[in-house]
CSV table of C-alpha atoms in Angstrom, one decimal:
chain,number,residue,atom,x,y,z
A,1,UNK,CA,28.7,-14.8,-3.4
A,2,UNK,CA,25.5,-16.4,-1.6
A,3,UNK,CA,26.6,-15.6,1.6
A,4,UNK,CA,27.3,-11.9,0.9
A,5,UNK,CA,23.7,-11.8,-0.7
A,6,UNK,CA,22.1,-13.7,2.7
A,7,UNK,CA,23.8,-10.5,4.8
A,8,UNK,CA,22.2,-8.0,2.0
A,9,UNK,CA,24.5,-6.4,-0.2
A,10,UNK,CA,23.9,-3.0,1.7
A,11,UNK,CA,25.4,-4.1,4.7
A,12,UNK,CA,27.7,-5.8,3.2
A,13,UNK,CA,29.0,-2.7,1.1
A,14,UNK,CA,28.3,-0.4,4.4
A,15,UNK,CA,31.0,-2.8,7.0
A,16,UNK,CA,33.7,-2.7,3.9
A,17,UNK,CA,33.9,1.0,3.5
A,18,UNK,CA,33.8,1.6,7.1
A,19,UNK,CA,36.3,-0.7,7.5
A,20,UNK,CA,38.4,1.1,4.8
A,21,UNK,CA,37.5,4.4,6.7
A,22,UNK,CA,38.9,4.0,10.1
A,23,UNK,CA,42.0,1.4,9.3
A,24,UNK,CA,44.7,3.9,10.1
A,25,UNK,CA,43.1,4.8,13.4
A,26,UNK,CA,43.0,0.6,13.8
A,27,UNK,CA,46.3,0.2,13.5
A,28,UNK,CA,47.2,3.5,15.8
A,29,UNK,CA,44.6,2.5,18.9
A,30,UNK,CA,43.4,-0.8,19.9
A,31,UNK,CA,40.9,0.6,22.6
A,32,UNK,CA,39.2,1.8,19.1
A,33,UNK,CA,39.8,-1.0,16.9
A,34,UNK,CA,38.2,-3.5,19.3
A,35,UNK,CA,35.3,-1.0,19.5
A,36,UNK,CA,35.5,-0.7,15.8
A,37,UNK,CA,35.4,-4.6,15.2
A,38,UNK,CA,32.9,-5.4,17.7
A,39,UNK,CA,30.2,-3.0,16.3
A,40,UNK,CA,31.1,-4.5,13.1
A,41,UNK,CA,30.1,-7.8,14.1
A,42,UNK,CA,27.4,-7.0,15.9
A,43,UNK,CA,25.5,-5.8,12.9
A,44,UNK,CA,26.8,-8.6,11.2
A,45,UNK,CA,25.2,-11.0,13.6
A,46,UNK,CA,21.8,-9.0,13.7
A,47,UNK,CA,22.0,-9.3,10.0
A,48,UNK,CA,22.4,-12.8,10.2
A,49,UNK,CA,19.2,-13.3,12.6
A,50,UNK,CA,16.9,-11.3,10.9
A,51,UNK,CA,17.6,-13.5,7.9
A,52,UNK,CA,17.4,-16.5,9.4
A,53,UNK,CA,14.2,-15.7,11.6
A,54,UNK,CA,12.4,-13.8,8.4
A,55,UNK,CA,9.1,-15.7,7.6
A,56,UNK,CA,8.5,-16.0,4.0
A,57,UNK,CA,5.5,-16.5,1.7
A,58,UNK,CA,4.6,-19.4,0.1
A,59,UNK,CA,2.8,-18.3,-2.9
A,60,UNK,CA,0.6,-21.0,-4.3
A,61,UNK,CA,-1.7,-19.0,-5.7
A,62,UNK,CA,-3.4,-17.3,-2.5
A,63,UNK,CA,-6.3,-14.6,-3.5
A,64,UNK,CA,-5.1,-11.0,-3.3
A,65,UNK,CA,-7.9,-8.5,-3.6
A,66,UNK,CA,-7.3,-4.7,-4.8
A,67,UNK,CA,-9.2,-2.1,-5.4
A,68,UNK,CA,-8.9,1.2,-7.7
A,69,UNK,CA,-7.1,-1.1,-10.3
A,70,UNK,CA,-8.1,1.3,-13.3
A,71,UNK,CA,-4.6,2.9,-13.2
A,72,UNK,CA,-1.7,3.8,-10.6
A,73,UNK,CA,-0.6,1.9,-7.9
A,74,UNK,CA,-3.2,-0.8,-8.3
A,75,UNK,CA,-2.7,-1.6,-11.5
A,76,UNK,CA,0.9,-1.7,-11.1
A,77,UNK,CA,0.0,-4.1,-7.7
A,78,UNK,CA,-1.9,-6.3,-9.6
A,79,UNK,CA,0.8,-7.0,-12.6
A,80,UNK,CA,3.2,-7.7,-9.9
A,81,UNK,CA,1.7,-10.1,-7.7
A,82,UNK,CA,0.5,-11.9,-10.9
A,83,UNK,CA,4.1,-12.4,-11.9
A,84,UNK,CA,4.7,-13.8,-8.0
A,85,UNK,CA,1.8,-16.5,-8.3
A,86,UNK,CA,-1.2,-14.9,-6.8
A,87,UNK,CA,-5.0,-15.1,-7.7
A,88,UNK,CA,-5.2,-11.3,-7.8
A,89,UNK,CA,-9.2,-10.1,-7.9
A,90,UNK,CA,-8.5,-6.8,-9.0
A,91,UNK,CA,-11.4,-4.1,-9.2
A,92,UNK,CA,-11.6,-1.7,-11.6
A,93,UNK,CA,-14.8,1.6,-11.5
A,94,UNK,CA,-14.5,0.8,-15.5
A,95,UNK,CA,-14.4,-2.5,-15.7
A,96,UNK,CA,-14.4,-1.9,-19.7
A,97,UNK,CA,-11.6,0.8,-19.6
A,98,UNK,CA,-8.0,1.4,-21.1
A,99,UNK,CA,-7.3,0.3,-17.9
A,100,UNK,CA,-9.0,-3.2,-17.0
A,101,UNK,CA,-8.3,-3.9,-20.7
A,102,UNK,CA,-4.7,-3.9,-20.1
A,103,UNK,CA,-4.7,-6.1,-17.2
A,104,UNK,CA,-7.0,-8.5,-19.0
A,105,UNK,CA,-3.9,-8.9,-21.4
A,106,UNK,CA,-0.9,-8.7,-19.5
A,107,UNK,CA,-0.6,-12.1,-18.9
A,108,UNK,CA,-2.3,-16.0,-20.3
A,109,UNK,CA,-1.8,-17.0,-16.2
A,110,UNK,CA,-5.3,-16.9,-16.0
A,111,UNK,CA,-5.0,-15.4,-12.2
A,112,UNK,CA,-5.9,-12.0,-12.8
A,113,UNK,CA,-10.0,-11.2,-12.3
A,114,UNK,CA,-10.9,-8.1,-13.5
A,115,UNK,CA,-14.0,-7.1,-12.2
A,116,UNK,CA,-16.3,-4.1,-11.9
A,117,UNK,CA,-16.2,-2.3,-8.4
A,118,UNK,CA,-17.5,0.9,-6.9
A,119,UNK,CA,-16.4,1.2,-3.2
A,120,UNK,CA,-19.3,3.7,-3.3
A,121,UNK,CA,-22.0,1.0,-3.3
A,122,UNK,CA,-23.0,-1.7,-1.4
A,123,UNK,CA,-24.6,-3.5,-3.8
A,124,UNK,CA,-21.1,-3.8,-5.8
A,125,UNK,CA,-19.0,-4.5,-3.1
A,126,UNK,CA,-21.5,-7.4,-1.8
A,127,UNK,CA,-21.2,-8.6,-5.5
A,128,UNK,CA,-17.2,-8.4,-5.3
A,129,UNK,CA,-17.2,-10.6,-2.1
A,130,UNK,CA,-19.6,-13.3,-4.0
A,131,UNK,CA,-17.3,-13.2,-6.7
A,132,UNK,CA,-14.4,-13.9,-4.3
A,133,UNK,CA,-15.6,-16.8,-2.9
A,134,UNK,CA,-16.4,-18.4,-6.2
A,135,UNK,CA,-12.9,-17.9,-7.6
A,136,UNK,CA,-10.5,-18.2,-4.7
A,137,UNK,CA,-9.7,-21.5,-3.9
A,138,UNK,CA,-6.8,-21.1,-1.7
A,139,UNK,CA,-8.5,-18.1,0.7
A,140,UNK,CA,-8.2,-14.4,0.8
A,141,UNK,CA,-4.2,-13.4,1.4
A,142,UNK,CA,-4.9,-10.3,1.6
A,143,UNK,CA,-7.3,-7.1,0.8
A,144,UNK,CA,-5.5,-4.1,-0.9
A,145,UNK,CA,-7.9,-1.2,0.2
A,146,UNK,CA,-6.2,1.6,-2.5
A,147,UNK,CA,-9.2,2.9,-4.3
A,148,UNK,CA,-8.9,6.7,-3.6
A,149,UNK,CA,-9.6,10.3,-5.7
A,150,UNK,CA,-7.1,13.3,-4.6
A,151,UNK,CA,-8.7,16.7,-4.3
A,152,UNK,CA,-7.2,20.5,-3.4
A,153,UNK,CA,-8.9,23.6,-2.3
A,154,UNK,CA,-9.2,25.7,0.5
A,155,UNK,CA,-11.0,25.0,3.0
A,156,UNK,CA,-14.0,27.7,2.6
A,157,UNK,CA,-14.5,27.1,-1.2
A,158,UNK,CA,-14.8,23.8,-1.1
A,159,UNK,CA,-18.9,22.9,-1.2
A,160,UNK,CA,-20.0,20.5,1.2
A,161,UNK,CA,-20.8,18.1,-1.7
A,162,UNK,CA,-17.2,17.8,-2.6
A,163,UNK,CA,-16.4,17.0,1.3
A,164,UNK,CA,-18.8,14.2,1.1
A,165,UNK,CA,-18.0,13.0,-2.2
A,166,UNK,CA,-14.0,12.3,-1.7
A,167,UNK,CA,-14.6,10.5,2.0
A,168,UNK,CA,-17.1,8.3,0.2
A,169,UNK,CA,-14.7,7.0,-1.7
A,170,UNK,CA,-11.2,7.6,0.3
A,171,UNK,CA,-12.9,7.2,3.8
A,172,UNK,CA,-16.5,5.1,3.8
A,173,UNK,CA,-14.9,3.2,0.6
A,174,UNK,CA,-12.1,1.6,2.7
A,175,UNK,CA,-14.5,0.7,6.2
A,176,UNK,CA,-16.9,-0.7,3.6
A,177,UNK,CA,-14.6,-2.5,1.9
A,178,UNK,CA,-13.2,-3.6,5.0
A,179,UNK,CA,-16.1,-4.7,6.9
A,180,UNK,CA,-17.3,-7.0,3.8
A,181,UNK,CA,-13.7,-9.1,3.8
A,182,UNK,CA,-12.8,-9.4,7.1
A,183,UNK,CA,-15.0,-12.9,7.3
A,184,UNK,CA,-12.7,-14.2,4.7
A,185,UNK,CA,-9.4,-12.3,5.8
A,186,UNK,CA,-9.8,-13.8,9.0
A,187,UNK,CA,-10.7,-17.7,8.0
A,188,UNK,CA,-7.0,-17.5,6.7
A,189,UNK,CA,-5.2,-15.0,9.6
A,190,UNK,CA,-4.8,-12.8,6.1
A,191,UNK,CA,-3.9,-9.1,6.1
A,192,UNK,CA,-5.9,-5.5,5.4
A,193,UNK,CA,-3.4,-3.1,3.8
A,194,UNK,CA,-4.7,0.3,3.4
A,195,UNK,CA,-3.2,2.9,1.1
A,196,UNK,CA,-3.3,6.4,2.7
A,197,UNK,CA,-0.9,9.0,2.6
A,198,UNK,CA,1.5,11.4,3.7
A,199,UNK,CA,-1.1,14.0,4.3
A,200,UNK,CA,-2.8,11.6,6.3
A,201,UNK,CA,0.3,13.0,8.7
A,202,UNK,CA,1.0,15.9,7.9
A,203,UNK,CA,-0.9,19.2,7.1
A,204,UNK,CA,-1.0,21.2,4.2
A,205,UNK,CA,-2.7,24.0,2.9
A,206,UNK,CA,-5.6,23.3,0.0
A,207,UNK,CA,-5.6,19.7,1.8
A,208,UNK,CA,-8.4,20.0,4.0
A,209,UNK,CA,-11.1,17.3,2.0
A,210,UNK,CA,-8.4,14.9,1.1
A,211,UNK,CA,-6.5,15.1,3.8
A,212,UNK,CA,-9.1,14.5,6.4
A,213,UNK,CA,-10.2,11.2,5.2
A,214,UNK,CA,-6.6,10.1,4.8
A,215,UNK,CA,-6.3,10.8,8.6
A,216,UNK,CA,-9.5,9.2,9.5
A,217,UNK,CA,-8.3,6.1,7.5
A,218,UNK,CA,-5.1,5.9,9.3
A,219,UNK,CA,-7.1,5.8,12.8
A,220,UNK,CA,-9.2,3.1,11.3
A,221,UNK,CA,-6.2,1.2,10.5
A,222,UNK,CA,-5.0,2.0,14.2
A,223,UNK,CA,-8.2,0.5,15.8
A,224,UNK,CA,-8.7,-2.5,13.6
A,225,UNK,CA,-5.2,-3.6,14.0
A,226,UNK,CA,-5.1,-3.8,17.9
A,227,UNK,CA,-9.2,-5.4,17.2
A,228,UNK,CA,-7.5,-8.4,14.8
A,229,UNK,CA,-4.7,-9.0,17.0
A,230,UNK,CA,-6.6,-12.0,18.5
A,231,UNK,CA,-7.3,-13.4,15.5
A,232,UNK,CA,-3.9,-13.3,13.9
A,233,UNK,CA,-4.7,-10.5,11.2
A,234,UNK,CA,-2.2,-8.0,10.5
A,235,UNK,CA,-3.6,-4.4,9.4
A,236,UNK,CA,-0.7,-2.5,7.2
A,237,UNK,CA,-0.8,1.0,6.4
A,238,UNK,CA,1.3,2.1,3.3
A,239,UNK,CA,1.6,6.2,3.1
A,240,UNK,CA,3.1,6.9,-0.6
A,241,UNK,CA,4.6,10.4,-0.9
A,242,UNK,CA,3.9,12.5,-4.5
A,243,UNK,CA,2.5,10.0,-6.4
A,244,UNK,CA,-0.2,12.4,-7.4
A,245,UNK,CA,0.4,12.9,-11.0
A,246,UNK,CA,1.2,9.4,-11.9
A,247,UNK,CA,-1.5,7.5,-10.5
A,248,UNK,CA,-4.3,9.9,-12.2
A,249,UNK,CA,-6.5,10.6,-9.2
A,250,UNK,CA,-6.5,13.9,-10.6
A,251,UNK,CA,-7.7,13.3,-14.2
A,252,UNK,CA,-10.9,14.9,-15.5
A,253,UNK,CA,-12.0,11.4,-16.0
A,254,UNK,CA,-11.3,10.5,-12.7
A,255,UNK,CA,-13.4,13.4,-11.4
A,256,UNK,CA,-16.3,12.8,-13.7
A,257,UNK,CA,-16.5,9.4,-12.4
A,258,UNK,CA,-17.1,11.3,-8.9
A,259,UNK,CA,-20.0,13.1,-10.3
A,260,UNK,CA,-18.4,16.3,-9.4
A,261,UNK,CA,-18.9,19.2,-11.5
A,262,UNK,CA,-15.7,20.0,-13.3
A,263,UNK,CA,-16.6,23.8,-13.6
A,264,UNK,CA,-17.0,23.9,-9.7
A,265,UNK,CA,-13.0,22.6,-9.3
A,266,UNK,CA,-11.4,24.6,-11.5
A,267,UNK,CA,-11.2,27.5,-9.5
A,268,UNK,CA,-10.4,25.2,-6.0
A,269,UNK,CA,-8.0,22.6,-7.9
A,270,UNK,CA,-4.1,23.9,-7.3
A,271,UNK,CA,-1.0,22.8,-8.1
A,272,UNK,CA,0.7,19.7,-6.3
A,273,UNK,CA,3.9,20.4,-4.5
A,274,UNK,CA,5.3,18.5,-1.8
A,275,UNK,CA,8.9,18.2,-0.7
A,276,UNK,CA,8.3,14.7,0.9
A,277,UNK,CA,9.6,12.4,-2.2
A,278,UNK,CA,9.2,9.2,-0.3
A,279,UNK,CA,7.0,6.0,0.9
A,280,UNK,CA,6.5,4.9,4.4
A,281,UNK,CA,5.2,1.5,5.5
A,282,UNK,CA,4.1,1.3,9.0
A,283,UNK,CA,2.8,-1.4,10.6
């Protein structure tokens, strides 16, 4: 049983049915049989290495920092690395909120900070790295850059006010954030993940102002990785698919926060379709 878990199951599964597949040929041709049984335990043996060469974590309760914790996939981040054993700081815009009051009593670990953070300001994220350094005793793992506020309208009704208020957040947010941690990322050869997207590859229509700062951020994450190399920090972009309506980037609230007129999106704001139902990870 543990050895068939140390291969992964998948693989496992995967050799068995091939296997089951192309018997009767096996017992007709031994050119293909060999051929057959050789590729077989080639991927075995890759299998094998990857396990045995796989680096894992020690988690001893290593500082993980996140932002855009009020809801979605940093609030979902933060209950899981709690679980794991982290120190997770995580920030929150309402630090008072359904949301930071939830995280608050998830758990009696006592590893979960919820604090107040507006990637908008310098002033809070200065605050944020002062906090970090008082509370993280083991050193900054990691920096979770996910903070971010969708937004859909053409491009020629779309006021130059709603252009600048999304990349403050999804673009200036992230280098701002960024900038202030690497200190502390790189006294532990840590890691910068940054959330972007799938529009941050590909092009839709009605995707102009959130789509351009999720390509920006990828090119960021581009240069910063081959920058960090020499120091041992690894940049990680994550690029969810249609997460849109779950995470509530969307939400009145969440636009109010922007200080974006709601009466001004109505007309731009469109429906979210996207046919790409998936979640790369690229490093």
């Amino acid at each position: 049983m543990k050895f068939k878990q140390w291969i992964a199951w998948h693989l496992f599964e995967l050799g068995y049915l091939a296997v089951l597949a192309v018997l009767p040929f096996i017992a007709a041709i031994k050119s293909v049989a060999t051929v057959l049984i050789s590729g077989l335990l080639l991927i075995a043996f890759i299998a094998v290495i990857r396990k045995i060469t796989r680096k894992l974590v020690d988690v001893d309760g290593q500082t993980v920092v996140i932002s855009g914790c009020d809801t979605g996939f940093g609030h979902a981040l933060t209950k899981r690395l709690d679980a794991l054993g982290f120190t997770v700081i995580a920030g929150c815009l309402d630090d008072g909120g359904e949301g930071a009051s939830k995280l608050r009593k998830w758990s009696d670990s006592g590893r979960i900070h919820v604090v107040k953070l507006d990637v908008r300001s310098d002033e809070s994220v200065q605050s944020l790295v002062k906090y970090t350094k008082k509370h993280s005793e083991k050193g900054v793992w990691a920096v979770v850059n996910n903070a971010a506020v969708n937004f859909l309208g053409d491009v020629e009704l779309c006021t130059m006010d709603q252009y600048k208020s999304i990349a403050e957040v999804n673009q200036f947010g992230v280098i701002r954030m960024t900038k202030a941690f690497l200190p502390l990322i790189r006294e532990c050869k840590g890691r910068v993940i940054n959330v972007t997207s799938a529009k941050g590859r590909i092009s839709l229509p009605s995707n102009a102002v959130y789509g351009a700062t999720k390509y920006a951020i990828e090119a960021f994450s581009d240069v910063l990785r081959l920058e960090m190399r020499k120091f041992g920090v690894r940049v990680i972009i994550v690029e969810p698919g249609d997460f849109g309506g779950t995470t509530g980037m969307l939400s009145p609230k969440s636009v109010i926060k922007l200080g974006i007129n709601i009466a001004s999106l109505e007309g731009n704001i469109l429906h979210l379709v996207s046919p790409w139902q998936h979640c790369r990870l690229r490093l």
